[in-house]
Tab-separated table of C-alpha atoms in Angstrom:
chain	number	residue	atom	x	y	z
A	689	UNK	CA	-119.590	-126.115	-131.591
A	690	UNK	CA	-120.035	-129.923	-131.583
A	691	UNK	CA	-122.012	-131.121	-128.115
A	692	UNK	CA	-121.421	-134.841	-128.699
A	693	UNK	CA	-118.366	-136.347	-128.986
A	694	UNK	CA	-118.275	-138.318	-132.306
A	695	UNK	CA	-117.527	-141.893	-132.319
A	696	UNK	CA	-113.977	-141.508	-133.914
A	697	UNK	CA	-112.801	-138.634	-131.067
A	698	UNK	CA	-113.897	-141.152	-128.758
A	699	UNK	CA	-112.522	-144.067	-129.742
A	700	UNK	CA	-109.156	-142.009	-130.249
A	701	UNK	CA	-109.286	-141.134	-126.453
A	702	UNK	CA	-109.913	-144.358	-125.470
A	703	UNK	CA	-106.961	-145.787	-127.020
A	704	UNK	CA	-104.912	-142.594	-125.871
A	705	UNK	CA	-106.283	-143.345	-122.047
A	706	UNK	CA	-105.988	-147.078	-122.509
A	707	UNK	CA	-102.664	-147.888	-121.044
A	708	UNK	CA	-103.416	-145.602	-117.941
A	709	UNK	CA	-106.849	-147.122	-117.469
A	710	UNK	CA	-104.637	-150.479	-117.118
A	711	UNK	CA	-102.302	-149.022	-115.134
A	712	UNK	CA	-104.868	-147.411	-112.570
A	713	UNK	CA	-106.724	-151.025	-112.465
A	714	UNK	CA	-103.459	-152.516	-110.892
A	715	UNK	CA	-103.021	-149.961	-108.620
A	716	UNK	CA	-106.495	-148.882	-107.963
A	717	UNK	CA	-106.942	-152.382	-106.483
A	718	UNK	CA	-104.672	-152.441	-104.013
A	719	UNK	CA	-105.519	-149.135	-103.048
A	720	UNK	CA	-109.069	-149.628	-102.318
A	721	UNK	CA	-108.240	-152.618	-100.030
A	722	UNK	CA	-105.479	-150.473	-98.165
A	723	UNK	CA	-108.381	-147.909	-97.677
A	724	UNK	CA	-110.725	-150.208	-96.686
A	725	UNK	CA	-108.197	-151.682	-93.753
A	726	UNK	CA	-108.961	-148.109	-91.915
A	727	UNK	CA	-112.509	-148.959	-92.042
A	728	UNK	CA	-113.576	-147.275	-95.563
A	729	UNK	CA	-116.456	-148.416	-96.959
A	730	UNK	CA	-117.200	-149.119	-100.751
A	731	UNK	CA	-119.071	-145.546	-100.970
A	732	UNK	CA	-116.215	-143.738	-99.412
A	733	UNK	CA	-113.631	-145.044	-101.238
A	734	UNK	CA	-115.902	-144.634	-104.098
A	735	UNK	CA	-116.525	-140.596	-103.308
A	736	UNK	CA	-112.579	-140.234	-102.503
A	737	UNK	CA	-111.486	-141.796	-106.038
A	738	UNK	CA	-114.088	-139.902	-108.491
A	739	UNK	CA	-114.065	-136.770	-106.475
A	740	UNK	CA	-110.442	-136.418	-104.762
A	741	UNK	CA	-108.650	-138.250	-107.439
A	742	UNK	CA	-105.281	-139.197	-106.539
A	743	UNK	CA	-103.335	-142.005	-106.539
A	744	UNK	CA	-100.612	-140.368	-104.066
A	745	UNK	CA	-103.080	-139.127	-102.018
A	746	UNK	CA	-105.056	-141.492	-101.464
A	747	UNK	CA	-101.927	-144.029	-100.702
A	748	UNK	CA	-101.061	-141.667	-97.971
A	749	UNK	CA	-104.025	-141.270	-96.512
A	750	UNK	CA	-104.599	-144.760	-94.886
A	751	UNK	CA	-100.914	-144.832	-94.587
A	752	UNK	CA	-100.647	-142.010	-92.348
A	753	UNK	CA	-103.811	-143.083	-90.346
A	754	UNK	CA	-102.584	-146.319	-89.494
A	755	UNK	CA	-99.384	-144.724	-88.260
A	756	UNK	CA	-101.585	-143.077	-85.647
A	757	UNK	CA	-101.361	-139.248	-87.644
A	758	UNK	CA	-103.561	-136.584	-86.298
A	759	UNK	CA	-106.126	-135.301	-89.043
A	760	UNK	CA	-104.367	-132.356	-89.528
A	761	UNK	CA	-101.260	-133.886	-90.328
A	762	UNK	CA	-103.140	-135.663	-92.777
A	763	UNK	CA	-104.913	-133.125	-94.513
A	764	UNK	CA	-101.377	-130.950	-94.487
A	765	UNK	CA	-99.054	-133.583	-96.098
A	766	UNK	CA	-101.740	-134.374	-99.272
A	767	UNK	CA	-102.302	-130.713	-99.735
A	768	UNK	CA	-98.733	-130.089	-100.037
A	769	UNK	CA	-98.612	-133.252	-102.810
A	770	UNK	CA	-101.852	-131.391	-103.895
A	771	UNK	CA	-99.651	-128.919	-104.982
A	772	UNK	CA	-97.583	-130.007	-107.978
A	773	UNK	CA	-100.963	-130.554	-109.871
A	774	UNK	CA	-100.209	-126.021	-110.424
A	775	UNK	CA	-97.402	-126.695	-112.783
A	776	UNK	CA	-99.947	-129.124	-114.855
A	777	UNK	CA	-102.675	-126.716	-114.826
A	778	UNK	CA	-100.573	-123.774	-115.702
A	779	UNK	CA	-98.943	-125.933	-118.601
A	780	UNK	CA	-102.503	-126.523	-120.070
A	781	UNK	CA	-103.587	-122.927	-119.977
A	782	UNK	CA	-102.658	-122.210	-123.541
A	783	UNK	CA	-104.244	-125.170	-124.911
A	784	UNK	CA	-107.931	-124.523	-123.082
A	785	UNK	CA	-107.968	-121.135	-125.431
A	786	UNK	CA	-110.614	-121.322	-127.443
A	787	UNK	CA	-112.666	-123.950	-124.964
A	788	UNK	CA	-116.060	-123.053	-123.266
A	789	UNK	CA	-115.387	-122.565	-120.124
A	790	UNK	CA	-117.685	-125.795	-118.544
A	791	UNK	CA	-115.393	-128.147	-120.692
A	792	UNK	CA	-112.289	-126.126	-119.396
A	793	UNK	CA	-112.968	-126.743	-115.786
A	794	UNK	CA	-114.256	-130.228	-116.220
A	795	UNK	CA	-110.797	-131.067	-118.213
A	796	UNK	CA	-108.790	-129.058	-115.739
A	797	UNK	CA	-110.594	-130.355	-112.567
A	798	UNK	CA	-109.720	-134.077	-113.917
A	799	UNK	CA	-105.900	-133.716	-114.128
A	800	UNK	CA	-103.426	-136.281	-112.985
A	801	UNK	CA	-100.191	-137.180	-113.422
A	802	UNK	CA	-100.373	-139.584	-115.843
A	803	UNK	CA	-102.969	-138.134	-118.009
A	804	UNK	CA	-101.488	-134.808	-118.288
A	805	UNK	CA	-98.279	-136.962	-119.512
A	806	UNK	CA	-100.921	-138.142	-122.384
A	807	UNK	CA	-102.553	-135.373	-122.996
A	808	UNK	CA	-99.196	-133.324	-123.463
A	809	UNK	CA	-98.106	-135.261	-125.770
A	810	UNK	CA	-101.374	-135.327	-127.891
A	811	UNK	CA	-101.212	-131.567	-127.585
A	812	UNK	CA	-97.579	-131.627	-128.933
A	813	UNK	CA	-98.712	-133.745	-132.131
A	814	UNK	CA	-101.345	-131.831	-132.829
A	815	UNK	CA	-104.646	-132.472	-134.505
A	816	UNK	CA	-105.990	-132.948	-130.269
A	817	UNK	CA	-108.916	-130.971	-128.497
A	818	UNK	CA	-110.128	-130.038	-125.230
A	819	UNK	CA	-113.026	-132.053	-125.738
A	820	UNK	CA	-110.500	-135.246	-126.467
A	821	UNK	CA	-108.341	-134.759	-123.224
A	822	UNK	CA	-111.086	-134.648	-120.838
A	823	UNK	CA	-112.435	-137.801	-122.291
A	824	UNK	CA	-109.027	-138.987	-121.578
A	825	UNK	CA	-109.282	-137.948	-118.010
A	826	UNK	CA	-112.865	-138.938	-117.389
A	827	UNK	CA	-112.114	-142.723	-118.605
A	828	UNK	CA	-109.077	-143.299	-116.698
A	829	UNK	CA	-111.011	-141.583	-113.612
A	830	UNK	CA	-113.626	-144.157	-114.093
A	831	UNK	CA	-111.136	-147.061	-114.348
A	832	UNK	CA	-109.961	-145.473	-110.981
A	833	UNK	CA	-112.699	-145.400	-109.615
A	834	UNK	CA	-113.900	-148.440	-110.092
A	835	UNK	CA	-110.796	-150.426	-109.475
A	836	UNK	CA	-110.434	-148.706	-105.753
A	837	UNK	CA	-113.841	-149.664	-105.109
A	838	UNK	CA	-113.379	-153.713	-106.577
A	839	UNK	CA	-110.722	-153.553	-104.279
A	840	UNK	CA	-113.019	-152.381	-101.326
A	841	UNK	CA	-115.494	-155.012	-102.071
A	842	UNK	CA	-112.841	-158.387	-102.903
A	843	UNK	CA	-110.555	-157.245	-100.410
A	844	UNK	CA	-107.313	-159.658	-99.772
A	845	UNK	CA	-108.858	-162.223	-102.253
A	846	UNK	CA	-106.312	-160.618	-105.018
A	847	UNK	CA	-103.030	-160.633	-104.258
A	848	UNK	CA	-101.508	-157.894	-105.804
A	849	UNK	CA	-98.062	-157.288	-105.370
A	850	UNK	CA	-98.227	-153.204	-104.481
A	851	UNK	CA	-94.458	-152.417	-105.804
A	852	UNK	CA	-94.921	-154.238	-109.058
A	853	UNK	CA	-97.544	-152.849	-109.728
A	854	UNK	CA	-96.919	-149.657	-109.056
A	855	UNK	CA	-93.866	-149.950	-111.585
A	856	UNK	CA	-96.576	-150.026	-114.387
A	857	UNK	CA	-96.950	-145.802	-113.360
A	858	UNK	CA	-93.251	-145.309	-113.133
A	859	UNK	CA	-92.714	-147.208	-117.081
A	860	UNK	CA	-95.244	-144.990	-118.177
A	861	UNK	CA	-93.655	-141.665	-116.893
A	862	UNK	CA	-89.987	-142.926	-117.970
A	863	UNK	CA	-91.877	-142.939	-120.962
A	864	UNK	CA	-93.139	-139.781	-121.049
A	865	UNK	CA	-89.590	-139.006	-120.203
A	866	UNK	CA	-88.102	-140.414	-123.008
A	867	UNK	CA	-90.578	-138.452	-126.061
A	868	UNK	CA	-89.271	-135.228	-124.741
A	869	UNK	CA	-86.971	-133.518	-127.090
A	870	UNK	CA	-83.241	-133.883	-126.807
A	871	UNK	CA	-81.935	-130.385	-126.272
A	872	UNK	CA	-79.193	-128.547	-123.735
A	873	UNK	CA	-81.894	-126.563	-121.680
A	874	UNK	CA	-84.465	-129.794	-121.513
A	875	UNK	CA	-81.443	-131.774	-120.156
A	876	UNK	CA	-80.460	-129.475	-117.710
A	877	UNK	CA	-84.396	-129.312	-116.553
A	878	UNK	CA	-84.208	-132.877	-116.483
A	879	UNK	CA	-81.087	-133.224	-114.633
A	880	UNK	CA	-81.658	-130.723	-112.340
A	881	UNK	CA	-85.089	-132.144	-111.166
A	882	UNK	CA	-84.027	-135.711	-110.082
A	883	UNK	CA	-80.921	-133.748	-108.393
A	884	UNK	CA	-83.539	-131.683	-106.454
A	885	UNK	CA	-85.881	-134.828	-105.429
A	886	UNK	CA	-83.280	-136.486	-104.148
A	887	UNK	CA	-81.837	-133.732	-101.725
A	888	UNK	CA	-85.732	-132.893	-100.925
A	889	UNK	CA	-85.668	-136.572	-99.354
A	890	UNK	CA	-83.009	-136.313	-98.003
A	891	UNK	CA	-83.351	-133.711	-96.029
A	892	UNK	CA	-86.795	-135.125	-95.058
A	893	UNK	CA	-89.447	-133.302	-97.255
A	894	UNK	CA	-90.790	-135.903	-99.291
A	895	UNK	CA	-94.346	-134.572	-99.851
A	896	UNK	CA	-93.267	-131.831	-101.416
A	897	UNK	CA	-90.546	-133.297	-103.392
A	898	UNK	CA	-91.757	-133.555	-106.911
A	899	UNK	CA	-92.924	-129.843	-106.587
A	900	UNK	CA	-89.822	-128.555	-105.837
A	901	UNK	CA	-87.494	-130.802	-108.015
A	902	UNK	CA	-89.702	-129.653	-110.731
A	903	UNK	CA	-89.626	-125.838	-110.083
A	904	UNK	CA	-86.101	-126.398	-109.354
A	905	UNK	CA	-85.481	-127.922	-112.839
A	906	UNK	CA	-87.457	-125.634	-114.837
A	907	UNK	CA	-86.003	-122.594	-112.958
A	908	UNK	CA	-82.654	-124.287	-113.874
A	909	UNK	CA	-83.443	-124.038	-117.533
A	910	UNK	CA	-84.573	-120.480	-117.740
A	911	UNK	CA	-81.286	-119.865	-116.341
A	912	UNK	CA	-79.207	-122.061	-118.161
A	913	UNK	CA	-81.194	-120.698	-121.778
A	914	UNK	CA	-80.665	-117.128	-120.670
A	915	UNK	CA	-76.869	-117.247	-119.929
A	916	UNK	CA	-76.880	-118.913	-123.326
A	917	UNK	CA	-78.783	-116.506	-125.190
A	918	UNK	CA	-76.448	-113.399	-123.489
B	310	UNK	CA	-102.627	-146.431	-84.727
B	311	UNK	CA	-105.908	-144.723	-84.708
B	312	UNK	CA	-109.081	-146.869	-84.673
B	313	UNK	CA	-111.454	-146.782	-88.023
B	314	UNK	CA	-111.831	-144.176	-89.245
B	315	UNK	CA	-115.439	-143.143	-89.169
B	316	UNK	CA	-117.217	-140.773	-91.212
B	317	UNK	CA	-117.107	-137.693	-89.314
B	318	UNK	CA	-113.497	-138.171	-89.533
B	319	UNK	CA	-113.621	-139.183	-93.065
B	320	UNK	CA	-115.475	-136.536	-94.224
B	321	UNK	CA	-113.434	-134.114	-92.814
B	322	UNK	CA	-109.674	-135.200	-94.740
B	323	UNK	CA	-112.217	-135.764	-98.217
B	324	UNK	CA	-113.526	-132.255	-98.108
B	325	UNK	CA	-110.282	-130.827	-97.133
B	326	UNK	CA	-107.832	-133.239	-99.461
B	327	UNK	CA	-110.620	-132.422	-102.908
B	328	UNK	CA	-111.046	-128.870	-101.987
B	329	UNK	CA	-107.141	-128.090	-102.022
B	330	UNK	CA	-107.041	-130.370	-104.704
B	331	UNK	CA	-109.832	-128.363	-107.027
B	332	UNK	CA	-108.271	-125.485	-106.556
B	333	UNK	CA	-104.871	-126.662	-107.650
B	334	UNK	CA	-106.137	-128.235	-110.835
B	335	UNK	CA	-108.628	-125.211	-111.707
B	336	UNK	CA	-106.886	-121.917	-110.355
B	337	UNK	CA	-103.849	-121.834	-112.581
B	338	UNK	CA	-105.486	-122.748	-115.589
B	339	UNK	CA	-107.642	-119.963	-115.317
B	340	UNK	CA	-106.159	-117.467	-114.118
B	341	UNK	CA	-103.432	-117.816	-117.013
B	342	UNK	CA	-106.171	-118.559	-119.903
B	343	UNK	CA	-107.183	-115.736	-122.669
B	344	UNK	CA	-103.843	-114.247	-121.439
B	345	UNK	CA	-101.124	-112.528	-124.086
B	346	UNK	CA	-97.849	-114.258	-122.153
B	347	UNK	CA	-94.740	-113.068	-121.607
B	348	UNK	CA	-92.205	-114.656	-123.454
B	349	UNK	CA	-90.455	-115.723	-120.603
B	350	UNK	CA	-93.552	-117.164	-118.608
B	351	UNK	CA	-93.894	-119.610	-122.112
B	352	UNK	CA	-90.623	-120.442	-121.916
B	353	UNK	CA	-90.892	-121.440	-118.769
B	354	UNK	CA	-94.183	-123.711	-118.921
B	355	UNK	CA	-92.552	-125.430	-122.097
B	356	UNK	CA	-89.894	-126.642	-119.803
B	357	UNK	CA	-92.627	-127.799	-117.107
B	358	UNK	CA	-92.997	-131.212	-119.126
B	359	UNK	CA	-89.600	-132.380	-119.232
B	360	UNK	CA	-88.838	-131.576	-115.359
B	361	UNK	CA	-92.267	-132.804	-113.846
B	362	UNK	CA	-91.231	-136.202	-116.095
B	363	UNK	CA	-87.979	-136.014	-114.200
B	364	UNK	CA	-89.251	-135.581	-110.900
B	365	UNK	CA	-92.038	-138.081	-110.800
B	366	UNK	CA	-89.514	-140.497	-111.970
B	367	UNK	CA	-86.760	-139.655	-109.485
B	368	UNK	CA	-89.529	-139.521	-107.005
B	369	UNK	CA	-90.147	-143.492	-107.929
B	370	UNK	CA	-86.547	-144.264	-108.421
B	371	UNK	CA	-84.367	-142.801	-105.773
B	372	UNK	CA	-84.255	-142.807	-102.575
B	373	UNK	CA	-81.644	-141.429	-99.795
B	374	UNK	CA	-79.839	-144.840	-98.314
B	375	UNK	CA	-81.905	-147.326	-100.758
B	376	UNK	CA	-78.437	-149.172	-100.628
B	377	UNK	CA	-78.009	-149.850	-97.617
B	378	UNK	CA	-80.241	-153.250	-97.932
B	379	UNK	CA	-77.451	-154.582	-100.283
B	380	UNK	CA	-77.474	-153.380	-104.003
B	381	UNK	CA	-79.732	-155.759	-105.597
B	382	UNK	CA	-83.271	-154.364	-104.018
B	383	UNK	CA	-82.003	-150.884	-104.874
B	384	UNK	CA	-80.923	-152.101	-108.382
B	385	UNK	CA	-83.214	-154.095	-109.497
B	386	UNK	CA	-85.555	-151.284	-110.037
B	387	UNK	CA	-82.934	-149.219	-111.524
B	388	UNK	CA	-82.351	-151.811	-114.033
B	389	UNK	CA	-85.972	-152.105	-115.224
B	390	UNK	CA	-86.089	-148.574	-115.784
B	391	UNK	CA	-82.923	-148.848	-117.934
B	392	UNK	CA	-84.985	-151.591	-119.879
B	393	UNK	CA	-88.436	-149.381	-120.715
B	394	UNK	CA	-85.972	-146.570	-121.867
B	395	UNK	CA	-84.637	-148.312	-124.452
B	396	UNK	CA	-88.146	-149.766	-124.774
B	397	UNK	CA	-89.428	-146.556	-124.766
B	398	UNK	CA	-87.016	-145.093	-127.218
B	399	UNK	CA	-87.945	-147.353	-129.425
B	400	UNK	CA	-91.337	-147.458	-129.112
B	401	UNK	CA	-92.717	-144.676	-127.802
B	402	UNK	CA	-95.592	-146.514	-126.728
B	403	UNK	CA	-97.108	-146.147	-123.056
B	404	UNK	CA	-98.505	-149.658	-123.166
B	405	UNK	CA	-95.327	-151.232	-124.257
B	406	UNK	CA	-93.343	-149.122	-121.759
B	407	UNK	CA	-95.679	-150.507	-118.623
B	408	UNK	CA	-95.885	-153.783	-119.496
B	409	UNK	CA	-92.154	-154.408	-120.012
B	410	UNK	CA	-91.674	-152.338	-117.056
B	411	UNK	CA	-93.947	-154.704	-115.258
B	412	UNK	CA	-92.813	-157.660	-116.429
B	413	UNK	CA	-89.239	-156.826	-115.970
B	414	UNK	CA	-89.260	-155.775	-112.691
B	415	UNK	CA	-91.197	-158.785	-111.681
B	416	UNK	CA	-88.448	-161.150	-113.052
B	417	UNK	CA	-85.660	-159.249	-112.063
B	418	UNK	CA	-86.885	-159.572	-108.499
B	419	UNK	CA	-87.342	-163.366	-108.575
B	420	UNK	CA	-84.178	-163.751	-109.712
């Protein structure tokens, strides 16, 4: 087995992690300067982004400390967003095979939202490796990084508008979104999901939202597919 | 609002918030690797993409009572995310998709 990535492999992950490098650089920004309002420093914030890794967690953790949350709370609410990173994990089981098992857990350990959207999709093509998607993950995790701890160190002196840029995140999973392919059971999955974030909020559990609408939706599916096939 | 939060404090939510985290990311994976599966278990991660796609965007779109503002604010977004669908459609290109999605939503709320 290869040890070093060739320069083609990498310079196909780096285009594949490209727009979510860009993406994390506009968010990663104003993150790091929310974190720093609670009195993070640039090491902190620096240990929290290549270590912790998440975008929603690390939104809600200054968030809930300025609005006086005890640790506990805290640490229970991310966990419970923690959890929806399963369903990734699970997803990518099939495609870690053949992979030793250090790559496996560095790829698996690297996960987010975004880049198992990528990653996915590379899988679905074909032609993609292990060794390819955690390059994926470890660039944008660097971009991450990095941009959280710029915005520690410039602080306010960028102005960046948190909900716009945030929409970058949502275009690229309405993206993600729109590759799928166009069949009864993936529409009812679909569907069903939004149906089941939206009630989640509304009745008040929004950190585990996307957990549930998901396991809602694909449990849906099953359903729907077996009824069908009967 | 709690004061600063100091390290002792700090280190306390990052050991916590990256250990539930690592296991999260790492269990499954493992524990479902090398494994013959059901039919019915790969049925059911092959609709995982699709509905975690749904929910992350539902989680970003809607919101209970994101009317009662007026229906522009609640709109607005609704109508930039009609925009990178199409763009998307076409596309299928990430970077495409988040920069008109960007872009859109930034005029849309100016106007």
């Amino acid at each position: 087995m290869q040890v070093m990535p060739s320069r083609e492999h990498i310079q196909q992950s780096l285009s594949a992690a490209l727009p979510i490098m860009l993406g994390y650089v506009a968010i990663g920004i104003p993150c790091g300067i929310l974190c720093s309002s609670i009195g993070l420093d640039a090491l902190q914030v620096f240990l929290l982004s290549a270590l912790f890794y998440s975008g929603a967690g690390q939104f809600m953790i200054p968030n809930m400390w300025i609005a006086g949350a005890p640790i506990s709370a805290i640490v229970a609410s991310v966990s419970l967003v923690n959890t929806r990173q399963m369903l990734y994990s699970a997803s990518f089981a099939k495609a870690c095979e053949g992979a030793r098992k250090r790559v496996s857990f560095l790829f698996a350990a690297t996960v987010t939202d975004e880049s198992y959207g990528v990653n996915m999709a590379k899988f679905e093509e074909g032609g993609w490796s292990v060794g390819r998607a955690t390059m994926v993950n470890l660039f944008s995790q660097t971009s991450w990084a990095l941009s959280n701890v710029l915005g520690v160190l410039v602080g306010n002196a960028i102005g960046i508008p948190l909900a716009i840029a945030s929409f970058a995140m949502t275009s690229i999973f309405i993206c993600l979104l729109c590759t799928q392919k166009i069949t009864a059971a993936n529409g009812v999955a679909v569907s069903v999901a939004m149906i089941g974030v939206f009630l989640c909020k509304a009745a008040g559990f929004s950190g585990p939202a996307i957990l549930i609408g998901a396991v809602a939706g694909v449990v849906a599916a099953m359903v729907f597919s077996g009824a069908r096939a009967r | 609002m709690n004061e600063l939060m100091g390290w002792p404090e700090f280190l306390i939510v990052f050991a916590c918030c990256a250990g539930t985290m690592l296991v999260c990311r790492v269990v499954p994976l493992f524990l479902l690797k090398g494994k013959e599966l059901p039919e019915s278990v790969s049925q059911a991660l092959g609709f995982i993409p699709p509905a975690a796609f749904a929910a992350l965007v539902a989680n970003d779109l809607l919101t209970p009572g994101m009317f009662d503002a007026g229906l522009w604010p609640a709109a607005a977004p609704l109508l930039a995310a009609a925009i990178v669908v199409v763009v998307g459609l076409k596309t299928k290109s990430l970077l495409w998709c988040a920069i008109t999605g960007v872009a859109a939503y930034a005029l849309l709320l100016m106007i």
